Amino acid sequence: MTTIVPAAGWTGAFLGVAASLSLVIQGFRAQYRPRAVRRGQLAVSVWIMLGGAVLSMVALEVALLTDNFTVSYVADNHSRESPWLFSITTAWSALGGSIVLWCLVLAGYTAVVLRQVHSTEDRLGTGALAVMGLVGVFFFALVTTVANPFEILSNPPDDGPGPNPLLQENILVAFHPPMLYLGYVGFTVPFAFAISALLLRRGGVAWLRRTRRANLVAWSFLSGALVLGGWWSYEVLGWGGYWAWDPVENAALMPWLVATAFIHSAVVQVKRGMLQAWNFVLVLATFALTILGTFLTRSGVVLSVHSFTESGIGPAFLGFLLVVLVGGFGLFALRGERIASLSRPESLASREGTFLANNLLLTLFAFVVLTGTVYPILLETLTGDQISVGRPFFDRMAVPLGFGLLLTMGVGPFLPYRHATAGVIWQRLRVPLLAASVSAAVVVLAGVRSLGVIGVVFTAVLIATGTLRQLVISSPTRTPRGFVRLLAGQRAYWGGQLAHLGLALLAVVIAMTGAFDTRSTVTLQRGESTTFAGYQVTFQTTRQYPAPNRQVTEARLTYHQGGQVVHVATPRVSTFRNRQQAVGTPSVWSTATEDIYVALADLRTDRVTLNLYRYPLMIWMWIAGGIIVAGGFWALSSRIRLRSGSETGEAAPMSRTVDDSASSDAAQANPDA
C-alpha cells in the first residue's frame, strides 16, 4: 500500500502526458483535416487527461491523510500532528503538489472546452483543444520529472516537518491557492482559442464570443484570489498590512490588470469591430504573465514572505515562457497585417474612446508593476548586484494611474458609442458630477485635507451616482420589480457596473486606511496600560497551552472605553514541534468603522512589546472584494447570443475591416449593447 499510492499518482501524471500529447496530435490534425479525426478520439484523450489528473491528486491526498512518509512530498511537507484540514491543504502548499493542482484545473477547463466542440468540423475548437493539450504536456511532464511529488524514498522518516507554519495559521489557505489557480489556468482557454484563430488565419469575434465565459470565470476567481491573498496576509503575517508590492503579490496582479484590459477591449471589438489585433496581444500577454507569475512564485528566484517554495524548476518554466512568447507573438507577427483593423474610434468622447483610455492605463499599470518586479532579478542576473524596488516607486506610479482608471470607470459606461456631444455628456453626467462635488466639499468641511482622499471620494461618488442614475432611467418601471427585471435582463452590463462599484469602494478604503491609519509601538509591564485610538489598552497576563501540533504562548490584553471592558485581545506566538520557526499571530478586532490590530513584537512573562494599529473602514475592503467578484459572476450568468456560424466555431476570415456596426446602433439606446 505504501508504494501503490505513489505509483498510482505517478501513473496518473504519465497518463496525463500521454493523453495531452495525443490531444495535440489529434487536435491539430482535425484542424486541418476535420474528416480524418472523429470527435470521439478527441474526447478519449481529454477524459484520460482529466482522469490522470484526478488520479494524481487523489493519490497525493491519500498519501497525506494516511501519513505515507515513503512519498517524498509527504516526508518533506507533512507531519503526523498536522490537523486534517491542513493535511488536505498541504497538497497545494509546496511545489510538486501545486503543479498537480495546476494539471487538475487545466484538465477540467479542457473538458469544458470539449463540450463546446460538437464535431471535428469545428476547426477553431479542435485547434484550441490542441493548444490546451500542448500546455498539458508541459505541466504533466513536470509532475513526472523535475516536480515529481511521488518519488518513493528508500529510507522514509517516521515523521516530517509539516507544512510551513505560515500555512497552518488560517483557513484561507484552503481557498486562496485554489482560487488563484482557477484564475491563472482559466486564461489558458482564451489563449488557446486565440492561437487557434491565428493558425487558421481567421479573426472576427467568434473566438471572443466562445471565450467570454472562460474570461469572466478566470477573472472573477483571480479577483477573489487577490482579495483573499491580501486578507490572508493581513490576518497572518503580523506586519499590519494587506499589500506590500511583494514580487509574489505582483505576480498575481499583473495578469489581472491585463485581463481586465482584455475584457473591456473585447467588448469594443464585439460592438464596434475595433482593436482586433490589440485583443490578440492582450490575450497572449495575459497567458505569458500567468506563466511568469508561476515562475516567480515557484522557482525561488525572488525572496518573499509569500514564497513557500525554492526549487530548481526555474529553467523549465523560463524555457516554457520563452516558447510562449516567441511562438505566440511570432505567430501574431506573421498574421499581423491581416488582422489589423482599419476601424478607429470616431471620437475619444465616446464609450469606445474611454474604453481605449482605460486599456492604455491598465496596460501601463501592468508594465510599471512588471518593471519594478523583474528589474532587480535581471540586474542581479547580469551584474550580480542586488537591489530592491520598494514601495515608494510603486506607490508613486500606481496612484496617478489609479486615479485615471477611476475617472474612466466613472465616465465611460455612461457615454454612447461613436460620438458624445457636449450636450449629451452634460446631460448624463451633471447629476453625478454635482453629487461628487458636494461629497468632496463635505469631506473638506469635515477637516480632510488629503488631496488623495478628496479625489478618491469625488470619483467614487461619481461612479456610484452615475450607476444609480443609469439604473433609474433605464428601468421599465421605477419600482423594485422593475429594477430587478432590468438587472436580470442586462446581466453583462450590470455585472460590470457592480464590479465598478466594488472597485470604487475598494479605492475609498485604500485611501482612508493609508491617510488615517494610526500606529504605535509600546512596551508594557504586567498590569500597565497605554492609551491608543481612544482605548485604554492594558496588559493583563500571559498564558501557555499546547495545541494539536504546536505550543502556544499568548498575551491577554483588555481594551477599556468609558471605564468598561469593550474587548479582549489575545495575540499569540506559536512554536511548532517539528519546525524551528516561531510564528506570531496578530489579534484583529473588526467593527464597521475601524480595525484595532495588535501584533506581538516581544513577549516575556511580565513584559510585552506591542505593535498597535488602527485602520478606519478596513472591513469594507473585504466587502468591496466580494462585490467585485459578485459583479464578475453576475455578468457570467448572462446568456451568450451566438451568431450564425459561431456555434460551429467557424470564425470570419481575417480582414482589415470587421462589419459589426449594426450592434453599435443599438448601443446608443441600450447600455448593454
XYZ file of C-alpha atoms in Angstrom:
673
model
C 0.000 0.000 0.000
C 2.822 2.415 0.831
C 4.214 2.133 -2.684
C 0.942 1.572 -4.526
C -0.319 5.077 -3.767
C 2.717 6.980 -5.128
C 2.864 4.598 -8.086
C -0.773 5.389 -8.828
C -0.066 9.123 -8.578
C 2.873 8.956 -10.948
C 0.875 6.728 -13.325
C -1.875 9.351 -13.357
C 0.625 12.019 -14.319
C 2.134 9.792 -17.004
C -1.343 9.141 -18.405
C -1.806 12.903 -18.445
C 1.338 13.358 -20.532
C 0.294 10.662 -22.993
C -3.291 11.909 -23.282
C -2.178 15.528 -23.680
C 0.242 14.523 -26.419
C -2.499 12.571 -28.155
C -4.787 15.608 -27.888
C -2.122 17.778 -29.518
C -1.727 15.402 -32.466
C -5.437 14.698 -32.932
C -6.451 18.317 -32.391
C -4.068 19.844 -34.925
C -4.844 17.029 -37.372
C -8.551 17.719 -37.021
C -7.974 21.428 -37.513
C -6.563 20.904 -40.991
C -8.285 17.636 -41.952
C -11.538 17.538 -39.996
C -12.774 14.301 -41.528
C -9.561 12.447 -40.677
C -10.368 12.542 -36.950
C -13.510 11.608 -35.064
C -14.713 13.672 -32.131
C -14.676 10.539 -30.014
C -10.919 10.333 -30.393
C -10.554 13.854 -29.004
C -12.948 13.028 -26.172
C -10.982 9.922 -25.173
C -7.793 11.983 -24.923
C -9.478 14.685 -22.852
C -11.141 12.268 -20.446
C -7.908 10.302 -19.938
C -6.145 13.614 -19.318
C -8.750 14.535 -16.705
C -8.747 11.041 -15.206
C -4.953 11.095 -14.898
C -5.056 14.450 -13.121
C -7.771 13.270 -10.732
C -5.827 10.076 -10.015
C -2.671 12.062 -9.210
C -4.448 14.479 -6.896
C -6.378 11.714 -5.110
C -3.165 9.713 -4.654
C -1.442 12.768 -3.175
C -4.294 13.415 -0.749
C -4.428 9.749 0.285
C -0.679 9.762 0.896
C -1.016 12.865 3.097
C -4.038 11.670 5.055
C -2.529 8.222 5.686
C 0.881 9.608 6.781
C 2.637 7.757 3.974
C 6.169 9.035 4.527
C 7.607 6.813 1.825
C 6.333 9.539 -0.547
C 8.914 12.302 -0.865
C 6.343 15.117 -0.905
C 4.737 13.830 2.293
C 8.103 13.432 4.018
C 9.091 16.995 3.113
C 5.834 18.821 3.820
C 3.658 16.826 6.220
C 3.630 15.909 9.886
C 1.667 13.284 11.786
C 0.391 16.042 14.074
C -0.923 18.276 11.299
C -4.686 18.836 11.666
C -6.646 17.106 8.918
C -7.641 20.390 7.243
C -4.020 21.452 6.853
C -3.100 17.906 5.788
C -5.531 18.352 2.896
C -4.276 21.827 2.006
C -0.673 20.602 2.092
C -1.447 19.077 -1.296
C -1.026 22.544 -2.859
C 1.287 24.135 -0.315
C 4.557 23.176 -1.998
C 5.937 22.815 -5.492
C 5.042 19.302 -6.668
C 1.523 19.349 -5.260
C 0.775 22.787 -6.671
C 1.761 21.576 -10.146
C -0.573 18.587 -9.698
C -3.346 21.051 -8.837
C -2.471 23.073 -11.959
C -2.805 19.888 -14.049
C -6.179 19.108 -12.470
C -7.576 22.578 -13.119
C -6.197 22.599 -16.675
C -7.746 19.202 -17.399
C -11.067 20.456 -16.028
C -11.039 23.520 -18.284
C -10.075 21.300 -21.242
C -13.092 19.070 -20.565
C -15.320 22.156 -20.521
C -13.901 23.297 -23.881
C -14.545 19.805 -25.270
C -18.253 20.285 -24.510
C -18.249 23.237 -26.914
C -16.735 21.177 -29.716
C -19.623 19.188 -31.135
C -17.786 17.889 -34.194
C -14.369 17.964 -35.787
C -15.762 20.402 -38.349
C -15.332 22.952 -35.566
C -11.770 23.777 -36.605
C -11.454 26.684 -34.176
C -12.421 24.395 -31.303
C -10.217 21.454 -32.289
C -7.251 23.798 -32.659
C -7.932 25.226 -29.204
C -8.035 21.717 -27.742
C -4.676 21.002 -29.376
C -3.127 24.110 -27.810
C -4.523 23.173 -24.397
C -3.010 19.749 -24.934
C 0.362 21.388 -25.559
C 0.137 23.244 -22.268
C -0.914 19.990 -20.626
C 2.139 18.165 -21.969
C 4.395 20.697 -20.247
C 2.704 20.620 -16.848
C 2.101 16.859 -16.673
C 5.725 16.344 -17.752
C 6.840 18.499 -14.807
C 4.987 16.177 -12.439
C 6.730 13.132 -13.884
C 10.197 14.743 -13.831
C 11.562 17.834 -12.032
C 8.474 18.451 -9.865
C 7.654 14.821 -9.112
C 5.896 14.657 -5.716
C 5.569 10.847 -5.901
C 9.207 9.850 -5.556
C 9.492 6.793 -3.287
C 12.076 7.079 -0.511
C 14.188 4.022 0.306
C 14.628 5.178 3.924
C 11.472 7.062 4.814
C 11.416 9.110 8.041
C 8.997 8.329 10.860
C 7.649 11.850 10.744
C 8.021 15.023 8.715
C 8.431 18.733 9.497
C 4.870 19.607 8.484
C 3.857 22.442 6.171
C 5.321 25.903 6.509
C 3.955 27.342 9.791
C 2.512 30.337 7.937
C 0.355 27.866 6.010
C -1.151 26.459 9.216
C -2.410 29.679 10.720
C -5.528 30.482 8.777
C -8.323 28.643 6.995
C -7.850 30.888 3.950
C -5.092 28.515 2.803
C -7.955 26.229 1.797
C -9.401 28.836 -0.581
C -6.761 31.307 -1.757
C -4.442 28.940 -3.726
C -7.253 27.028 -5.479
C -8.939 30.284 -6.459
C -5.627 31.632 -7.718
C -5.140 28.578 -9.903
C -8.711 28.683 -11.196
C -7.882 32.212 -12.312
C -4.400 31.580 -13.651
C -5.206 28.394 -15.531
C -8.520 29.723 -16.810
C -6.681 32.185 -19.037
C -5.330 29.193 -20.955
C -8.730 28.944 -22.676
C -8.721 32.353 -24.437
C -5.019 31.868 -25.207
C -5.779 28.530 -26.863
C -8.637 29.945 -28.943
C -6.537 32.950 -29.941
C -3.678 30.727 -31.151
C -6.173 28.517 -32.983
C -7.693 31.561 -34.710
C -4.229 32.800 -35.719
C -3.308 29.394 -37.108
C -6.499 29.371 -39.157
C -5.847 32.932 -40.333
C -9.261 33.818 -39.045
C -10.176 36.838 -36.980
C -13.585 38.256 -36.279
C -15.358 37.874 -32.983
C -16.120 34.138 -32.928
C -13.146 33.299 -30.738
C -14.005 36.185 -28.430
C -17.588 35.056 -28.028
C -16.541 31.478 -27.330
C -14.062 32.518 -24.651
C -16.207 35.115 -22.926
C -17.328 32.775 -20.149
C -13.827 31.443 -19.570
C -12.520 35.029 -19.378
C -15.098 36.006 -16.791
C -14.624 32.821 -14.769
C -10.849 33.245 -14.702
C -11.069 36.992 -13.990
C -13.601 36.508 -11.180
C -11.575 33.789 -9.487
C -8.342 35.746 -9.849
C -10.067 38.829 -8.392
C -11.235 36.756 -5.439
C -7.759 35.269 -5.034
C -6.182 38.735 -4.884
C -8.598 39.865 -2.200
C -8.223 36.658 -0.177
C -4.446 36.893 -0.545
C -4.474 40.407 0.913
C -6.801 39.302 3.717
C -4.631 36.295 4.448
C -1.502 38.451 4.676
C -3.315 40.905 6.935
C -4.525 38.213 9.316
C -1.416 36.004 9.385
C 1.807 37.865 8.737
C 1.509 40.288 11.652
C 3.039 43.245 9.809
C -0.189 45.184 9.892
C -0.660 45.440 6.142
C -2.527 43.794 3.311
C -0.345 44.661 0.322
C 3.385 45.307 0.129
C 4.143 45.217 -3.602
C 5.870 41.947 -2.823
C 7.045 40.113 -6.003
C 4.678 37.233 -5.302
C 1.738 39.593 -4.811
C 2.697 41.417 -8.008
C 2.843 38.090 -9.856
C -0.914 37.718 -9.414
C -1.736 41.393 -10.010
C -0.054 41.672 -13.431
C -2.235 39.146 -15.333
C -5.305 40.568 -13.578
C -4.555 44.058 -14.923
C -4.000 42.869 -18.489
C -7.004 40.530 -18.364
C -9.159 43.418 -17.173
C -7.982 45.436 -20.165
C -8.811 42.486 -22.431
C -12.351 42.145 -21.067
C -13.023 45.800 -21.904
C -11.345 45.790 -25.312
C -13.177 42.585 -26.251
C -16.441 44.450 -25.738
C -15.241 47.178 -28.115
C -14.349 44.629 -30.797
C -17.646 42.799 -30.468
C -19.670 46.031 -30.547
C -17.648 48.213 -32.881
C -15.210 45.956 -34.761
C -12.142 47.718 -33.354
C -8.991 46.619 -31.513
C -8.861 43.173 -33.133
C -5.063 42.982 -33.162
C -4.870 44.559 -29.711
C -7.074 41.816 -28.283
C -4.712 39.138 -29.581
C -1.807 40.961 -27.908
C -3.646 41.210 -24.592
C -4.596 37.524 -24.567
C -1.061 36.405 -25.364
C 0.333 38.764 -22.723
C -2.135 37.609 -20.073
C -1.215 33.952 -20.538
C 2.507 34.755 -20.613
C 2.128 36.700 -17.350
C 0.461 33.704 -15.671
C 3.499 31.605 -16.607
C 5.833 34.383 -15.444
C 3.906 34.595 -12.175
C 4.241 30.873 -11.599
C 7.942 31.109 -12.411
C 8.433 33.915 -9.874
C 6.414 32.126 -7.208
C 7.741 28.610 -7.606
C 11.324 28.967 -8.814
C 12.778 30.644 -5.724
C 14.373 33.459 -7.769
C 12.753 36.055 -5.522
C 12.823 36.332 -1.769
C 9.370 36.817 -0.398
C 7.410 36.129 2.732
C 4.739 34.727 0.418
C 7.039 32.347 -1.434
C 6.826 28.917 0.123
C 8.925 27.051 -2.411
C 12.523 27.070 -3.521
C 13.389 24.659 -6.287
C 15.331 24.107 -9.445
C 12.227 24.238 -11.611
C 13.043 27.759 -12.791
C 14.838 26.819 -16.035
C 11.893 24.675 -17.135
C 9.414 27.495 -16.579
C 11.733 30.025 -18.151
C 12.068 27.830 -21.235
C 8.301 27.392 -21.485
C 7.822 31.149 -21.090
C 10.216 31.770 -23.974
C 8.313 29.261 -26.110
C 5.045 31.055 -25.324
C 6.482 34.494 -26.068
C 8.401 33.570 -29.211
C 5.785 31.167 -30.551
C 2.728 33.253 -29.676
C 3.985 36.670 -30.682
C 5.870 35.223 -33.657
C 2.628 33.775 -34.984
C 0.895 37.058 -34.282
C 3.581 38.911 -36.225
C 3.092 36.627 -39.221
C -0.650 37.351 -39.232
C -0.370 40.954 -38.043
C -1.057 42.713 -41.328
C -4.193 40.693 -41.964
C -5.704 41.213 -38.524
C -5.047 44.914 -38.116
C -8.376 46.696 -38.121
C -8.860 49.927 -40.022
C -11.721 50.891 -37.768
C -10.894 53.681 -35.387
C -12.943 55.462 -32.733
C -14.822 58.328 -34.322
C -14.169 60.379 -31.208
C -12.407 59.923 -27.911
C -15.563 61.411 -26.391
C -17.379 58.092 -26.732
C -17.675 54.859 -24.860
C -15.105 53.118 -27.031
C -12.810 56.134 -26.591
C -12.896 55.851 -22.802
C -12.504 52.063 -23.079
C -9.360 52.697 -25.136
C -8.045 55.087 -22.472
C -8.902 52.522 -19.826
C -6.943 49.903 -21.795
C -3.873 52.088 -22.066
C -3.912 52.882 -18.345
C -4.315 49.227 -17.350
C -1.503 48.041 -19.600
C 0.742 50.895 -18.444
C -0.056 49.914 -14.858
C 0.882 46.297 -15.609
C 4.110 47.443 -17.295
C 5.067 49.511 -14.239
C 4.476 46.549 -11.915
C 6.352 44.238 -14.289
C 9.325 46.616 -14.415
C 9.530 47.031 -10.661
C 9.229 43.286 -10.122
C 11.556 41.931 -12.800
C 14.230 44.642 -12.973
C 16.025 43.576 -9.741
C 16.129 39.968 -10.984
C 17.538 40.934 -14.378
C 20.107 43.262 -12.812
C 21.303 40.585 -10.397
C 21.499 38.043 -13.225
C 23.528 40.351 -15.462
C 25.763 42.113 -12.932
C 25.457 40.258 -9.638
C 24.295 43.463 -7.931
C 21.368 43.069 -5.573
C 18.836 45.873 -5.350
C 15.199 46.078 -4.374
C 12.458 48.226 -5.824
C 10.426 49.317 -2.861
C 7.008 50.630 -2.067
C 7.765 54.334 -2.835
C 8.358 53.502 -6.531
C 5.149 51.509 -6.879
C 3.038 53.987 -4.910
C 4.382 56.953 -6.866
C 3.497 55.301 -10.155
C 0.303 53.498 -9.149
C -1.553 56.389 -7.537
C -1.916 58.620 -10.659
C -2.704 55.578 -12.800
C -5.335 54.515 -10.287
C -6.969 57.948 -10.427
C -7.053 57.761 -14.203
C -8.698 54.347 -14.083
C -11.323 55.551 -11.624
C -12.152 58.508 -13.873
C -12.577 56.312 -16.953
C -14.777 53.996 -14.887
C -16.819 56.959 -13.735
C -17.411 58.372 -17.195
C -17.030 55.635 -19.820
C -20.000 53.332 -19.156
C -22.464 56.218 -19.373
C -21.363 57.615 -22.714
C -22.857 56.491 -26.032
C -20.852 54.689 -28.688
C -19.469 56.550 -31.730
C -19.600 60.153 -30.514
C -20.889 62.002 -27.489
C -21.662 65.669 -27.883
C -21.011 68.118 -25.080
C -24.754 68.340 -24.516
C -25.131 64.576 -24.141
C -22.153 64.352 -21.790
C -23.513 67.143 -19.626
C -26.987 65.630 -19.589
C -25.689 62.239 -18.449
C -23.052 63.398 -16.013
C -24.338 66.619 -14.466
C -26.138 64.884 -11.576
C -23.194 62.545 -10.795
C -20.771 65.485 -11.046
C -22.947 67.567 -8.722
C -23.201 64.733 -6.197
C -19.459 64.077 -6.401
C -18.667 67.778 -5.903
C -20.963 68.012 -2.896
C -19.386 64.883 -1.384
C -15.900 66.254 -1.896
C -16.968 69.536 -0.272
C -18.423 67.682 2.710
C -15.164 65.780 3.119
C -13.208 69.047 3.081
C -15.585 70.658 5.597
C -15.095 67.602 7.821
C -11.441 68.556 8.071
C -9.882 66.265 5.490
C -7.000 67.940 3.682
C -5.566 64.939 1.867
C -5.926 65.550 -1.885
C -5.778 61.814 -2.464
C -8.737 61.113 -0.195
C -10.761 64.016 -1.602
C -10.062 62.894 -5.171
C -10.966 59.279 -4.486
C -14.195 60.236 -2.738
C -15.104 62.504 -5.680
C -14.567 59.766 -8.290
C -16.175 57.035 -6.166
C -19.333 59.106 -5.709
C -19.262 59.935 -9.437
C -19.255 56.215 -10.236
C -21.938 55.372 -7.667
C -24.365 58.131 -8.621
C -23.757 57.612 -12.323
C -24.644 53.952 -11.903
C -27.718 54.783 -9.852
C -28.880 57.337 -12.413
C -28.442 54.834 -15.218
C -30.418 52.267 -13.247
C -33.284 54.664 -12.635
C -33.619 55.996 -16.180
C -33.204 52.541 -17.768
C -35.722 50.718 -15.624
C -39.023 49.995 -17.394
C -40.855 50.848 -14.167
C -39.278 52.681 -11.282
C -40.240 50.006 -8.805
C -38.167 47.289 -7.109
C -39.628 44.771 -9.541
C -38.652 46.930 -12.485
C -35.101 47.310 -11.204
C -34.781 43.557 -10.690
C -36.063 42.915 -14.213
C -33.517 45.362 -15.584
C -30.609 43.854 -13.622
C -31.625 40.344 -14.655
C -32.225 41.295 -18.282
C -28.879 43.010 -18.893
C -26.591 40.994 -16.652
C -23.425 41.572 -18.634
C -23.706 45.356 -18.355
C -24.906 45.484 -14.762
C -22.401 42.864 -13.642
C -19.709 45.181 -14.934
C -21.240 48.131 -13.103
C -21.385 46.112 -9.886
C -17.680 45.325 -10.255
C -17.013 49.045 -10.826
C -18.870 49.890 -7.606
C -16.750 47.352 -5.744
C -13.568 48.866 -7.158
C -14.731 52.377 -6.215
C -15.411 51.241 -2.645
C -12.041 49.494 -2.567
C -10.313 52.706 -3.679
C -12.035 54.701 -0.925
C -10.951 52.191 1.734
C -7.362 52.126 0.456
C -7.241 55.940 0.540
C -8.784 56.106 4.019
C -6.597 53.433 5.574
C -3.498 54.974 4.018
C -4.277 58.530 5.095
C -5.818 57.998 8.521
C -4.204 54.905 9.987
C -2.674 55.163 13.442
C 0.380 53.206 14.575
C 2.230 52.858 17.809
C 4.813 50.575 19.412
C 4.692 50.290 23.193
C 6.265 48.153 25.902
C 4.109 47.325 28.921
C 4.794 45.599 32.191
C 2.074 43.310 33.504
C -0.834 45.448 34.749
C 0.335 48.572 32.882
C -1.864 50.437 30.403
C -1.450 52.716 27.433
C -3.904 54.849 25.504
C -4.364 54.059 21.826
C -7.057 55.166 19.357
C -9.392 56.179 22.164
C -8.992 52.933 24.111
C -7.088 52.168 27.295
C -5.090 49.041 26.452
C -3.972 47.014 29.492
C -1.567 44.086 29.529
C -3.208 41.582 31.890
C -1.234 38.353 31.722
C 0.380 35.666 29.572
C -0.730 32.097 29.071
C 0.886 28.993 27.603
C -1.025 25.984 26.361
C -0.476 23.053 23.996
C -2.353 22.851 20.685
C -2.517 19.757 18.425
C 0.799 20.424 16.664
C 2.253 23.410 18.469
C 2.923 25.165 21.755
C 1.125 28.475 22.047
C 2.056 31.479 24.163
C -0.449 34.310 24.177
C -0.766 37.708 25.795
C -4.099 38.796 27.219
C -4.942 42.453 26.633
C -8.097 44.318 27.623
C -9.476 47.378 25.837
C -11.339 49.788 28.093
C -13.558 52.665 26.972
C -15.614 54.760 29.390
C -14.493 52.537 32.239
C -15.929 49.414 30.629
C -14.089 46.478 29.076
C -15.162 46.533 25.437
C -12.816 43.913 24.012
C -10.236 41.293 24.989
C -7.370 40.686 22.558
C -5.100 37.653 22.607
C -2.195 37.981 20.140
C -0.015 34.882 20.284
C 3.179 33.159 19.249
C 3.147 29.512 18.129
C 6.107 27.167 18.168
C 5.673 24.091 16.000
C 7.248 20.893 17.244
C 8.964 19.968 14.000
C 9.854 23.480 12.887
C 12.365 25.934 14.309
C 10.414 28.931 13.101
C 8.132 30.599 15.685
C 5.113 32.291 14.163
C 3.276 35.251 15.603
C -0.437 35.645 15.064
C -1.953 39.123 15.434
C -5.282 39.835 17.053
C -7.679 41.825 14.869
C -10.806 43.450 16.267
C -13.014 44.460 13.353
C -16.026 46.737 13.559
C -17.984 48.525 10.856
C -15.890 51.683 11.294
C -12.395 50.521 12.238
C -9.967 47.683 12.893
C -7.846 47.621 16.030
C -4.907 45.403 15.158
C -2.254 44.281 17.624
C 0.823 42.121 16.965
C 3.491 40.932 19.340
C 6.969 42.343 18.835
C 8.307 40.738 22.031
C 6.657 38.626 24.724
C 8.015 37.694 28.128
C 6.350 36.541 31.318
C 5.872 40.018 32.793
C 6.565 42.272 29.827
C 5.249 42.656 26.312
C 6.123 44.869 23.362
C 3.170 45.552 21.097
C 2.723 46.910 17.587
C -0.666 48.615 17.620
C -2.518 49.726 14.501
C -5.867 51.366 13.850
C -7.295 51.234 10.337
C -10.571 53.031 9.541
C -13.215 51.184 7.482
C -10.951 48.178 6.985
C -13.705 45.569 6.917
C -15.153 47.316 3.878
C -12.078 46.318 1.910
C -13.070 42.649 2.055
C -16.709 43.535 1.361
C -15.579 45.524 -1.688
C -13.662 42.482 -2.883
C -16.800 40.377 -2.540
C -18.765 42.936 -4.580
C -16.155 42.833 -7.365
C -16.297 39.056 -7.549
C -20.108 39.096 -7.399
C -20.122 41.504 -10.355
C -17.992 39.111 -12.364
C -20.254 36.167 -11.680
C -23.405 38.217 -12.314
C -22.061 39.137 -15.745
C -21.131 35.494 -16.249
C -24.705 34.396 -15.657
C -25.937 36.214 -18.769
C -26.808 34.164 -21.801
C -24.455 34.174 -24.764
C -26.083 35.224 -28.016
C -24.239 33.237 -30.641
C -24.384 34.376 -34.202
C -24.703 32.193 -37.207
C -21.542 30.229 -37.730
C -20.142 30.708 -34.264
C -21.833 27.580 -32.955
C -19.501 25.517 -35.081
C -16.597 27.769 -34.350
C -16.164 28.964 -37.937
C -14.830 32.449 -37.443
C -14.847 35.080 -40.125
C -11.725 35.225 -42.269
C -9.211 37.784 -41.114
C -9.728 41.039 -42.888
C -8.782 44.634 -42.417
C -12.326 45.629 -41.605
C -14.911 43.997 -39.426
C -18.555 44.723 -40.056
C -20.165 44.900 -36.708
C -21.806 48.240 -36.991
C -25.347 47.029 -36.575
C -24.874 46.333 -32.915
C -23.351 49.742 -32.329
C -26.525 51.455 -33.422
C -28.428 49.590 -30.783
C -25.773 50.547 -28.268
C -26.889 54.162 -28.358
C -30.150 53.206 -26.754
C -29.167 50.129 -24.800
C -26.284 50.314 -22.313
C -25.714 46.594 -22.632
C -25.487 46.700 -26.395
